[in-house]
């Protein structure tokens, strides 16, 4: 029989548990990241980065019971220094770098949590944030191959195949009653980058063979490119029919996000029918 007079509840003091400190610091860094993202007023970027953080949260939650959180004083100092660097630079007007700062923040937090040796537990999460680091290189490559011209050619072919009287001169697409120019913002760089990110996230979450992985890495950006070319073709039709309100909606309004969603749905449908509907038992463990 329990003697309630002698029964004492253990006093819960979260500030004495290192995991709660790490969770609080991580929440603060994530809030800082979203604060600067919201200032960009870029819905496409918000959606992409939000998807990356969602994947990171999913990975951390799945292995929460297997994490070995045992850091060292030197690793903790290095982690605190990285986080302090990010916080210090965020005080400047343009000090917070949307590509570099999230990676440094998570790297610092991982060092504080698991030390130098245990940081390999977070290689997937660091790889996901590393996608933001390499995005300028991908953008430079797409600009070097003149993606705007390729988009104009693809959109012109779509219009011609659909029966429109269309001509192209460089990056200008002309219909009998109007023409549009495919410049940098409409070239599809954002769509290609977004689909490349999604393909990497899919490969980190789902075990596939190497040929299947390569297929996903090639197909996802291609879908983003073709869907954006379809959007450009639609914009040319709207200009030719003098529909300025519809043009603005599909060009810079919510309509542009609909095409991004179409690309994601198409890639998701392909992955479902090709890989997920009938899983291959010979596939290895999740990488």
PDB file of C-alpha atoms in Angstrom:
ATOM      1  CA  UNK A   1       0.000   0.000   0.000  1.00  0.00           C
ATOM      2  CA  UNK A   2       1.366   3.408  -1.004  1.00  0.00           C
ATOM      3  CA  UNK A   3       2.029   5.836   1.801  1.00  0.00           C
ATOM      4  CA  UNK A   4       1.060   9.185   0.254  1.00  0.00           C
ATOM      5  CA  UNK A   5       2.640  11.031   3.162  1.00  0.00           C
ATOM      6  CA  UNK A   6       6.056   9.768   2.113  1.00  0.00           C
ATOM      7  CA  UNK A   7       5.435   9.977  -1.643  1.00  0.00           C
ATOM      8  CA  UNK A   8       7.380  12.814  -3.342  1.00  0.00           C
ATOM      9  CA  UNK A   9       7.126  13.872  -6.936  1.00  0.00           C
ATOM     10  CA  UNK A  10      10.406  14.407  -8.761  1.00  0.00           C
ATOM     11  CA  UNK A  11      10.758  18.062  -9.507  1.00  0.00           C
ATOM     12  CA  UNK A  12      11.081  18.579 -13.244  1.00  0.00           C
ATOM     13  CA  UNK A  13      13.651  21.225 -14.148  1.00  0.00           C
ATOM     14  CA  UNK A  14      13.992  21.467 -17.917  1.00  0.00           C
ATOM     15  CA  UNK A  15      16.830  23.989 -17.668  1.00  0.00           C
ATOM     16  CA  UNK A  16      18.998  21.217 -16.259  1.00  0.00           C
ATOM     17  CA  UNK A  17      18.433  18.954 -19.280  1.00  0.00           C
ATOM     18  CA  UNK A  18      20.868  19.701 -22.156  1.00  0.00           C
ATOM     19  CA  UNK A  19      18.398  18.412 -24.762  1.00  0.00           C
ATOM     20  CA  UNK A  20      15.932  21.156 -23.883  1.00  0.00           C
ATOM     21  CA  UNK A  21      18.625  23.778 -24.262  1.00  0.00           C
ATOM     22  CA  UNK A  22      19.462  22.401 -27.704  1.00  0.00           C
ATOM     23  CA  UNK A  23      15.787  22.322 -28.652  1.00  0.00           C
ATOM     24  CA  UNK A  24      15.317  25.916 -27.546  1.00  0.00           C
ATOM     25  CA  UNK A  25      18.399  27.135 -29.415  1.00  0.00           C
ATOM     26  CA  UNK A  26      17.296  25.244 -32.527  1.00  0.00           C
ATOM     27  CA  UNK A  27      13.820  26.782 -32.358  1.00  0.00           C
ATOM     28  CA  UNK A  28      15.331  30.243 -32.028  1.00  0.00           C
ATOM     29  CA  UNK A  29      17.632  29.729 -35.022  1.00  0.00           C
ATOM     30  CA  UNK A  30      14.746  28.404 -37.094  1.00  0.00           C
ATOM     31  CA  UNK A  31      12.640  31.429 -36.162  1.00  0.00           C
ATOM     32  CA  UNK A  32      15.506  33.710 -37.177  1.00  0.00           C
ATOM     33  CA  UNK A  33      15.756  31.979 -40.532  1.00  0.00           C
ATOM     34  CA  UNK A  34      12.020  32.358 -41.196  1.00  0.00           C
ATOM     35  CA  UNK A  35      12.089  35.999 -40.166  1.00  0.00           C
ATOM     36  CA  UNK A  36      14.596  36.813 -42.892  1.00  0.00           C
ATOM     37  CA  UNK A  37      12.817  34.567 -45.389  1.00  0.00           C
ATOM     38  CA  UNK A  38       9.554  36.418 -44.862  1.00  0.00           C
ATOM     39  CA  UNK A  39      11.323  39.699 -45.588  1.00  0.00           C
ATOM     40  CA  UNK A  40      12.190  38.475 -49.083  1.00  0.00           C
ATOM     41  CA  UNK A  41       8.473  38.268 -49.968  1.00  0.00           C
ATOM     42  CA  UNK A  42       9.294  35.306 -52.231  1.00  0.00           C
ATOM     43  CA  UNK A  43       6.590  32.659 -51.971  1.00  0.00           C
ATOM     44  CA  UNK A  44       8.516  30.161 -54.092  1.00  0.00           C
ATOM     45  CA  UNK A  45      11.612  30.456 -51.901  1.00  0.00           C
ATOM     46  CA  UNK A  46       9.496  30.161 -48.761  1.00  0.00           C
ATOM     47  CA  UNK A  47       7.891  26.992 -50.024  1.00  0.00           C
ATOM     48  CA  UNK A  48      11.208  25.449 -51.032  1.00  0.00           C
ATOM     49  CA  UNK A  49      13.010  26.221 -47.772  1.00  0.00           C
ATOM     50  CA  UNK A  50       9.952  25.175 -45.784  1.00  0.00           C
ATOM     51  CA  UNK A  51      10.048  21.810 -47.554  1.00  0.00           C
ATOM     52  CA  UNK A  52      13.741  21.422 -46.682  1.00  0.00           C
ATOM     53  CA  UNK A  53      13.113  22.150 -43.004  1.00  0.00           C
ATOM     54  CA  UNK A  54      10.157  19.757 -42.995  1.00  0.00           C
ATOM     55  CA  UNK A  55      12.388  16.987 -44.337  1.00  0.00           C
ATOM     56  CA  UNK A  56      15.021  17.776 -41.699  1.00  0.00           C
ATOM     57  CA  UNK A  57      12.415  17.651 -38.947  1.00  0.00           C
ATOM     58  CA  UNK A  58      11.139  14.308 -40.257  1.00  0.00           C
ATOM     59  CA  UNK A  59      14.626  12.799 -40.308  1.00  0.00           C
ATOM     60  CA  UNK A  60      15.407  14.014 -36.792  1.00  0.00           C
ATOM     61  CA  UNK A  61      12.118  12.709 -35.421  1.00  0.00           C
ATOM     62  CA  UNK A  62      12.616   9.266 -36.962  1.00  0.00           C
ATOM     63  CA  UNK A  63      16.026   8.779 -35.327  1.00  0.00           C
ATOM     64  CA  UNK A  64      15.387  10.668 -32.097  1.00  0.00           C
ATOM     65  CA  UNK A  65      15.814   7.520 -29.990  1.00  0.00           C
ATOM     66  CA  UNK A  66      19.062   6.476 -31.700  1.00  0.00           C
ATOM     67  CA  UNK A  67      20.960   9.756 -31.413  1.00  0.00           C
ATOM     68  CA  UNK A  68      24.126   9.714 -29.340  1.00  0.00           C
ATOM     69  CA  UNK A  69      24.263  13.205 -27.842  1.00  0.00           C
ATOM     70  CA  UNK A  70      27.678  13.311 -26.244  1.00  0.00           C
ATOM     71  CA  UNK A  71      29.690  16.393 -27.119  1.00  0.00           C
ATOM     72  CA  UNK A  72      33.112  17.570 -25.958  1.00  0.00           C
ATOM     73  CA  UNK A  73      34.152  20.980 -24.577  1.00  0.00           C
ATOM     74  CA  UNK A  74      36.107  21.843 -27.744  1.00  0.00           C
ATOM     75  CA  UNK A  75      33.205  20.857 -30.016  1.00  0.00           C
ATOM     76  CA  UNK A  76      30.753  22.814 -27.862  1.00  0.00           C
ATOM     77  CA  UNK A  77      32.967  25.896 -28.051  1.00  0.00           C
ATOM     78  CA  UNK A  78      33.211  25.532 -31.841  1.00  0.00           C
ATOM     79  CA  UNK A  79      29.440  25.154 -32.123  1.00  0.00           C
ATOM     80  CA  UNK A  80      28.778  28.181 -29.926  1.00  0.00           C
ATOM     81  CA  UNK A  81      31.248  30.192 -32.031  1.00  0.00           C
ATOM     82  CA  UNK A  82      29.436  29.304 -35.271  1.00  0.00           C
ATOM     83  CA  UNK A  83      26.048  30.203 -33.829  1.00  0.00           C
ATOM     84  CA  UNK A  84      27.451  33.429 -32.373  1.00  0.00           C
ATOM     85  CA  UNK A  85      28.836  34.272 -35.830  1.00  0.00           C
ATOM     86  CA  UNK A  86      25.411  33.805 -37.406  1.00  0.00           C
ATOM     87  CA  UNK A  87      23.686  35.857 -34.704  1.00  0.00           C
ATOM     88  CA  UNK A  88      26.294  38.584 -34.879  1.00  0.00           C
ATOM     89  CA  UNK A  89      26.045  38.924 -38.649  1.00  0.00           C
ATOM     90  CA  UNK A  90      22.236  38.917 -38.491  1.00  0.00           C
ATOM     91  CA  UNK A  91      22.421  42.247 -36.668  1.00  0.00           C
ATOM     92  CA  UNK A  92      23.733  43.894 -39.838  1.00  0.00           C
ATOM     93  CA  UNK A  93      21.190  44.906 -42.507  1.00  0.00           C
ATOM     94  CA  UNK A  94      22.429  42.334 -45.027  1.00  0.00           C
ATOM     95  CA  UNK A  95      24.470  40.161 -42.692  1.00  0.00           C
ATOM     96  CA  UNK A  96      22.190  37.119 -42.626  1.00  0.00           C
ATOM     97  CA  UNK A  97      22.932  34.998 -45.696  1.00  0.00           C
ATOM     98  CA  UNK A  98      19.952  32.865 -46.691  1.00  0.00           C
ATOM     99  CA  UNK A  99      22.192  30.182 -48.210  1.00  0.00           C
ATOM    100  CA  UNK A 100      25.088  30.064 -45.735  1.00  0.00           C
ATOM    101  CA  UNK A 101      23.582  30.989 -42.364  1.00  0.00           C
ATOM    102  CA  UNK A 102      21.144  28.027 -42.025  1.00  0.00           C
ATOM    103  CA  UNK A 103      23.964  25.571 -42.733  1.00  0.00           C
ATOM    104  CA  UNK A 104      26.309  27.198 -40.208  1.00  0.00           C
ATOM    105  CA  UNK A 105      23.508  27.343 -37.632  1.00  0.00           C
ATOM    106  CA  UNK A 106      22.707  23.643 -37.906  1.00  0.00           C
ATOM    107  CA  UNK A 107      26.400  22.723 -38.007  1.00  0.00           C
ATOM    108  CA  UNK A 108      26.985  24.653 -34.804  1.00  0.00           C
ATOM    109  CA  UNK A 109      23.975  23.040 -33.151  1.00  0.00           C
ATOM    110  CA  UNK A 110      25.123  19.563 -34.233  1.00  0.00           C
ATOM    111  CA  UNK A 111      28.588  20.164 -32.772  1.00  0.00           C
ATOM    112  CA  UNK A 112      27.057  21.265 -29.492  1.00  0.00           C
ATOM    113  CA  UNK A 113      24.836  18.172 -29.453  1.00  0.00           C
ATOM    114  CA  UNK A 114      27.138  15.366 -30.587  1.00  0.00           C
ATOM    115  CA  UNK A 115      30.697  16.655 -30.916  1.00  0.00           C
ATOM    116  CA  UNK A 116      33.111  16.186 -33.786  1.00  0.00           C
ATOM    117  CA  UNK A 117      32.807  12.406 -33.893  1.00  0.00           C
ATOM    118  CA  UNK A 118      29.043  12.282 -33.546  1.00  0.00           C
ATOM    119  CA  UNK A 119      28.343  14.876 -36.215  1.00  0.00           C
ATOM    120  CA  UNK A 120      28.160  12.115 -38.827  1.00  0.00           C
ATOM    121  CA  UNK A 121      24.742  11.281 -37.349  1.00  0.00           C
ATOM    122  CA  UNK A 122      23.457  14.448 -39.020  1.00  0.00           C
ATOM    123  CA  UNK A 123      25.004  14.023 -42.473  1.00  0.00           C
ATOM    124  CA  UNK A 124      21.618  13.879 -44.195  1.00  0.00           C
ATOM    125  CA  UNK A 125      20.420  17.086 -42.560  1.00  0.00           C
ATOM    126  CA  UNK A 126      23.696  18.844 -43.400  1.00  0.00           C
ATOM    127  CA  UNK A 127      23.424  17.597 -46.982  1.00  0.00           C
ATOM    128  CA  UNK A 128      19.914  19.042 -47.267  1.00  0.00           C
ATOM    129  CA  UNK A 129      21.059  22.456 -46.043  1.00  0.00           C
ATOM    130  CA  UNK A 130      24.125  22.105 -48.252  1.00  0.00           C
ATOM    131  CA  UNK A 131      21.772  22.260 -51.227  1.00  0.00           C
ATOM    132  CA  UNK A 132      21.302  25.936 -50.424  1.00  0.00           C
ATOM    133  CA  UNK A 133      25.081  26.380 -50.459  1.00  0.00           C
ATOM    134  CA  UNK A 134      25.494  24.947 -53.955  1.00  0.00           C
ATOM    135  CA  UNK A 135      22.431  26.711 -55.405  1.00  0.00           C
ATOM    136  CA  UNK A 136      24.525  29.691 -56.680  1.00  0.00           C
ATOM    137  CA  UNK A 137      26.692  27.213 -58.605  1.00  0.00           C
ATOM    138  CA  UNK A 138      23.611  25.584 -60.144  1.00  0.00           C
ATOM    139  CA  UNK A 139      22.187  29.004 -61.030  1.00  0.00           C
ATOM    140  CA  UNK A 140      25.505  29.975 -62.643  1.00  0.00           C
ATOM    141  CA  UNK A 141      25.493  26.774 -64.713  1.00  0.00           C
ATOM    142  CA  UNK A 142      21.910  27.325 -65.883  1.00  0.00           C
ATOM    143  CA  UNK A 143      22.742  30.881 -66.852  1.00  0.00           C
ATOM    144  CA  UNK A 144      25.850  29.709 -68.679  1.00  0.00           C
ATOM    145  CA  UNK A 145      23.839  27.329 -70.875  1.00  0.00           C
ATOM    146  CA  UNK A 146      21.352  30.177 -71.549  1.00  0.00           C
ATOM    147  CA  UNK A 147      18.276  28.582 -70.008  1.00  0.00           C
ATOM    148  CA  UNK A 148      16.144  31.512 -71.175  1.00  0.00           C
ATOM    149  CA  UNK A 149      16.826  30.611 -74.808  1.00  0.00           C
ATOM    150  CA  UNK A 150      16.120  26.928 -74.165  1.00  0.00           C
ATOM    151  CA  UNK A 151      12.841  27.845 -72.460  1.00  0.00           C
ATOM    152  CA  UNK A 152      11.860  30.057 -75.390  1.00  0.00           C
ATOM    153  CA  UNK A 153      12.577  27.207 -77.814  1.00  0.00           C
ATOM    154  CA  UNK A 154      10.584  24.712 -75.755  1.00  0.00           C
ATOM    155  CA  UNK A 155       7.610  27.065 -75.364  1.00  0.00           C
ATOM    156  CA  UNK A 156       7.657  27.860 -79.094  1.00  0.00           C
ATOM    157  CA  UNK A 157       7.623  24.149 -79.930  1.00  0.00           C
ATOM    158  CA  UNK A 158       4.661  23.589 -77.594  1.00  0.00           C
ATOM    159  CA  UNK A 159       2.703  26.403 -79.240  1.00  0.00           C
ATOM    160  CA  UNK A 160       3.591  25.179 -82.724  1.00  0.00           C
ATOM    161  CA  UNK A 161       2.602  21.624 -81.845  1.00  0.00           C
ATOM    162  CA  UNK A 162      -0.721  22.927 -80.468  1.00  0.00           C
ATOM    163  CA  UNK A 163      -1.451  24.594 -83.826  1.00  0.00           C
ATOM    164  CA  UNK A 164      -0.593  28.236 -83.115  1.00  0.00           C
ATOM    165  CA  UNK A 165       0.998  30.504 -85.697  1.00  0.00           C
ATOM    166  CA  UNK A 166       4.131  31.205 -83.666  1.00  0.00           C
ATOM    167  CA  UNK A 167       7.606  32.461 -84.474  1.00  0.00           C
ATOM    168  CA  UNK A 168      10.699  32.967 -82.341  1.00  0.00           C
ATOM    169  CA  UNK A 169      13.549  35.427 -82.527  1.00  0.00           C
ATOM    170  CA  UNK A 170      16.105  34.806 -79.815  1.00  0.00           C
ATOM    171  CA  UNK A 171      14.229  34.850 -76.520  1.00  0.00           C
ATOM    172  CA  UNK A 172      11.172  36.582 -78.044  1.00  0.00           C
ATOM    173  CA  UNK A 173       8.096  34.457 -78.763  1.00  0.00           C
ATOM    174  CA  UNK A 174       5.715  36.101 -81.213  1.00  0.00           C
ATOM    175  CA  UNK A 175       2.092  35.328 -81.988  1.00  0.00           C
ATOM    176  CA  UNK A 176       0.038  37.286 -84.553  1.00  0.00           C
ATOM    177  CA  UNK A 177      -1.298  39.741 -81.929  1.00  0.00           C
ATOM    178  CA  UNK A 178       1.560  40.024 -79.446  1.00  0.00           C
ATOM    179  CA  UNK A 179       4.846  38.693 -78.197  1.00  0.00           C
ATOM    180  CA  UNK A 180       6.655  37.954 -74.940  1.00  0.00           C
ATOM    181  CA  UNK A 181      10.297  37.863 -73.952  1.00  0.00           C
ATOM    182  CA  UNK A 182      11.713  35.062 -71.838  1.00  0.00           C
ATOM    183  CA  UNK A 183      14.124  36.850 -69.517  1.00  0.00           C
ATOM    184  CA  UNK A 184      15.952  35.569 -66.442  1.00  0.00           C
ATOM    185  CA  UNK A 185      13.029  35.505 -64.014  1.00  0.00           C
ATOM    186  CA  UNK A 186      10.897  33.445 -66.429  1.00  0.00           C
ATOM    187  CA  UNK A 187      13.642  31.127 -67.599  1.00  0.00           C
ATOM    188  CA  UNK A 188      12.686  28.441 -65.094  1.00  0.00           C
ATOM    189  CA  UNK A 189      15.784  28.548 -62.906  1.00  0.00           C
ATOM    190  CA  UNK A 190      13.627  28.608 -59.779  1.00  0.00           C
ATOM    191  CA  UNK A 191      11.551  25.646 -60.974  1.00  0.00           C
ATOM    192  CA  UNK A 192      14.612  23.595 -61.891  1.00  0.00           C
ATOM    193  CA  UNK A 193      16.232  24.304 -58.518  1.00  0.00           C
ATOM    194  CA  UNK A 194      13.067  23.447 -56.609  1.00  0.00           C
ATOM    195  CA  UNK A 195      12.651  20.123 -58.407  1.00  0.00           C
ATOM    196  CA  UNK A 196      16.329  19.301 -57.897  1.00  0.00           C
ATOM    197  CA  UNK A 197      15.875  19.859 -54.150  1.00  0.00           C
ATOM    198  CA  UNK A 198      12.770  17.674 -54.114  1.00  0.00           C
ATOM    199  CA  UNK A 199      14.550  14.851 -55.930  1.00  0.00           C
ATOM    200  CA  UNK A 200      17.390  14.895 -53.373  1.00  0.00           C
ATOM    201  CA  UNK A 201      14.898  14.850 -50.498  1.00  0.00           C
ATOM    202  CA  UNK A 202      13.096  11.907 -52.093  1.00  0.00           C
ATOM    203  CA  UNK A 203      16.358   9.981 -52.447  1.00  0.00           C
ATOM    204  CA  UNK A 204      17.264  10.635 -48.817  1.00  0.00           C
ATOM    205  CA  UNK A 205      13.916   9.347 -47.601  1.00  0.00           C
ATOM    206  CA  UNK A 206      13.357   6.416 -49.968  1.00  0.00           C
ATOM    207  CA  UNK A 207      15.928   3.668 -50.705  1.00  0.00           C
ATOM    208  CA  UNK A 208      16.511   3.204 -54.447  1.00  0.00           C
ATOM    209  CA  UNK A 209      19.060   1.592 -56.712  1.00  0.00           C
ATOM    210  CA  UNK A 210      21.712   3.821 -58.257  1.00  0.00           C
ATOM    211  CA  UNK A 211      20.162   3.791 -61.784  1.00  0.00           C
ATOM    212  CA  UNK A 212      16.852   4.802 -60.239  1.00  0.00           C
ATOM    213  CA  UNK A 213      18.529   7.578 -58.280  1.00  0.00           C
ATOM    214  CA  UNK A 214      20.167   8.959 -61.409  1.00  0.00           C
ATOM    215  CA  UNK A 215      16.824   8.802 -63.224  1.00  0.00           C
ATOM    216  CA  UNK A 216      15.174  10.852 -60.457  1.00  0.00           C
ATOM    217  CA  UNK A 217      17.991  13.399 -60.433  1.00  0.00           C
ATOM    218  CA  UNK A 218      17.617  13.943 -64.193  1.00  0.00           C
ATOM    219  CA  UNK A 219      13.840  13.673 -64.488  1.00  0.00           C
ATOM    220  CA  UNK A 220      12.881  16.057 -61.658  1.00  0.00           C
ATOM    221  CA  UNK A 221      14.703  19.155 -63.064  1.00  0.00           C
ATOM    222  CA  UNK A 222      13.477  18.242 -66.553  1.00  0.00           C
ATOM    223  CA  UNK A 223       9.874  18.226 -65.324  1.00  0.00           C
ATOM    224  CA  UNK A 224      10.421  21.625 -63.707  1.00  0.00           C
ATOM    225  CA  UNK A 225      11.848  22.983 -66.966  1.00  0.00           C
ATOM    226  CA  UNK A 226       9.037  21.644 -69.162  1.00  0.00           C
ATOM    227  CA  UNK A 227       6.256  22.776 -66.838  1.00  0.00           C
ATOM    228  CA  UNK A 228       7.751  26.269 -66.748  1.00  0.00           C
ATOM    229  CA  UNK A 229       7.982  26.247 -70.551  1.00  0.00           C
ATOM    230  CA  UNK A 230       4.273  25.433 -70.600  1.00  0.00           C
ATOM    231  CA  UNK A 231       3.654  28.449 -68.357  1.00  0.00           C
ATOM    232  CA  UNK A 232       5.590  30.677 -70.757  1.00  0.00           C
ATOM    233  CA  UNK A 233       3.519  29.344 -73.652  1.00  0.00           C
ATOM    234  CA  UNK A 234       0.338  30.198 -71.727  1.00  0.00           C
ATOM    235  CA  UNK A 235       1.651  33.720 -71.056  1.00  0.00           C
ATOM    236  CA  UNK A 236       2.285  34.218 -74.770  1.00  0.00           C
ATOM    237  CA  UNK A 237      -1.309  33.194 -75.532  1.00  0.00           C
ATOM    238  CA  UNK A 238      -2.658  35.611 -72.919  1.00  0.00           C
ATOM    239  CA  UNK A 239      -0.610  38.488 -74.335  1.00  0.00           C
ATOM    240  CA  UNK A 240      -1.821  37.693 -77.858  1.00  0.00           C
ATOM    241  CA  UNK A 241      -5.435  37.745 -76.630  1.00  0.00           C
ATOM    242  CA  UNK A 242      -4.951  40.985 -74.647  1.00  0.00           C
ATOM    243  CA  UNK A 243      -5.659  39.528 -71.208  1.00  0.00           C
ATOM    244  CA  UNK A 244      -3.464  41.672 -68.920  1.00  0.00           C
ATOM    245  CA  UNK A 245      -5.150  40.629 -65.659  1.00  0.00           C
ATOM    246  CA  UNK A 246      -4.823  36.941 -66.463  1.00  0.00           C
ATOM    247  CA  UNK A 247      -1.236  37.538 -67.576  1.00  0.00           C
ATOM    248  CA  UNK A 248      -0.349  39.160 -64.250  1.00  0.00           C
ATOM    249  CA  UNK A 249      -1.997  36.316 -62.340  1.00  0.00           C
ATOM    250  CA  UNK A 250      -0.079  33.566 -64.128  1.00  0.00           C
ATOM    251  CA  UNK A 251       3.126  35.587 -64.345  1.00  0.00           C
ATOM    252  CA  UNK A 252       3.685  36.992 -60.864  1.00  0.00           C
ATOM    253  CA  UNK A 253       0.526  36.054 -58.950  1.00  0.00           C
ATOM    254  CA  UNK A 254      -0.616  32.820 -57.368  1.00  0.00           C
ATOM    255  CA  UNK A 255      -0.856  31.257 -60.800  1.00  0.00           C
ATOM    256  CA  UNK A 256       2.915  30.861 -60.967  1.00  0.00           C
ATOM    257  CA  UNK A 257       2.765  28.809 -57.751  1.00  0.00           C
ATOM    258  CA  UNK A 258       0.146  26.557 -59.328  1.00  0.00           C
ATOM    259  CA  UNK A 259       2.637  25.557 -62.005  1.00  0.00           C
ATOM    260  CA  UNK A 260       5.211  24.783 -59.306  1.00  0.00           C
ATOM    261  CA  UNK A 261       2.637  22.544 -57.644  1.00  0.00           C
ATOM    262  CA  UNK A 262       1.925  20.843 -60.985  1.00  0.00           C
ATOM    263  CA  UNK A 263       5.618  20.000 -61.379  1.00  0.00           C
ATOM    264  CA  UNK A 264       5.757  18.530 -57.867  1.00  0.00           C
ATOM    265  CA  UNK A 265       2.597  16.478 -58.455  1.00  0.00           C
ATOM    266  CA  UNK A 266       3.924  15.114 -61.743  1.00  0.00           C
ATOM    267  CA  UNK A 267       7.207  14.048 -60.156  1.00  0.00           C
ATOM    268  CA  UNK A 268       5.346  12.572 -57.195  1.00  0.00           C
ATOM    269  CA  UNK A 269       3.051  10.624 -59.500  1.00  0.00           C
ATOM    270  CA  UNK A 270       6.030   9.246 -61.407  1.00  0.00           C
ATOM    271  CA  UNK A 271       7.769   8.164 -58.190  1.00  0.00           C
ATOM    272  CA  UNK A 272       4.584   6.513 -56.951  1.00  0.00           C
ATOM    273  CA  UNK A 273       3.922   4.472 -60.074  1.00  0.00           C
ATOM    274  CA  UNK A 274       7.597   3.707 -60.776  1.00  0.00           C
ATOM    275  CA  UNK A 275       8.978   2.996 -57.298  1.00  0.00           C
ATOM    276  CA  UNK A 276       6.529   3.224 -54.408  1.00  0.00           C
ATOM    277  CA  UNK A 277       3.463   1.334 -55.593  1.00  0.00           C
ATOM    278  CA  UNK A 278       5.401  -1.930 -55.860  1.00  0.00           C
ATOM    279  CA  UNK A 279       8.538  -1.613 -53.670  1.00  0.00           C
ATOM    280  CA  UNK A 280      11.552  -3.612 -54.748  1.00  0.00           C
ATOM    281  CA  UNK A 281      12.500  -5.994 -51.891  1.00  0.00           C
ATOM    282  CA  UNK A 282      16.069  -6.093 -53.212  1.00  0.00           C
ATOM    283  CA  UNK A 283      16.591  -2.394 -52.511  1.00  0.00           C
ATOM    284  CA  UNK A 284      19.058  -1.602 -49.783  1.00  0.00           C
ATOM    285  CA  UNK A 285      18.378   0.158 -46.529  1.00  0.00           C
ATOM    286  CA  UNK A 286      17.563   3.812 -46.488  1.00  0.00           C
ATOM    287  CA  UNK A 287      20.825   5.645 -47.353  1.00  0.00           C
TER     288      UNK A 287
END
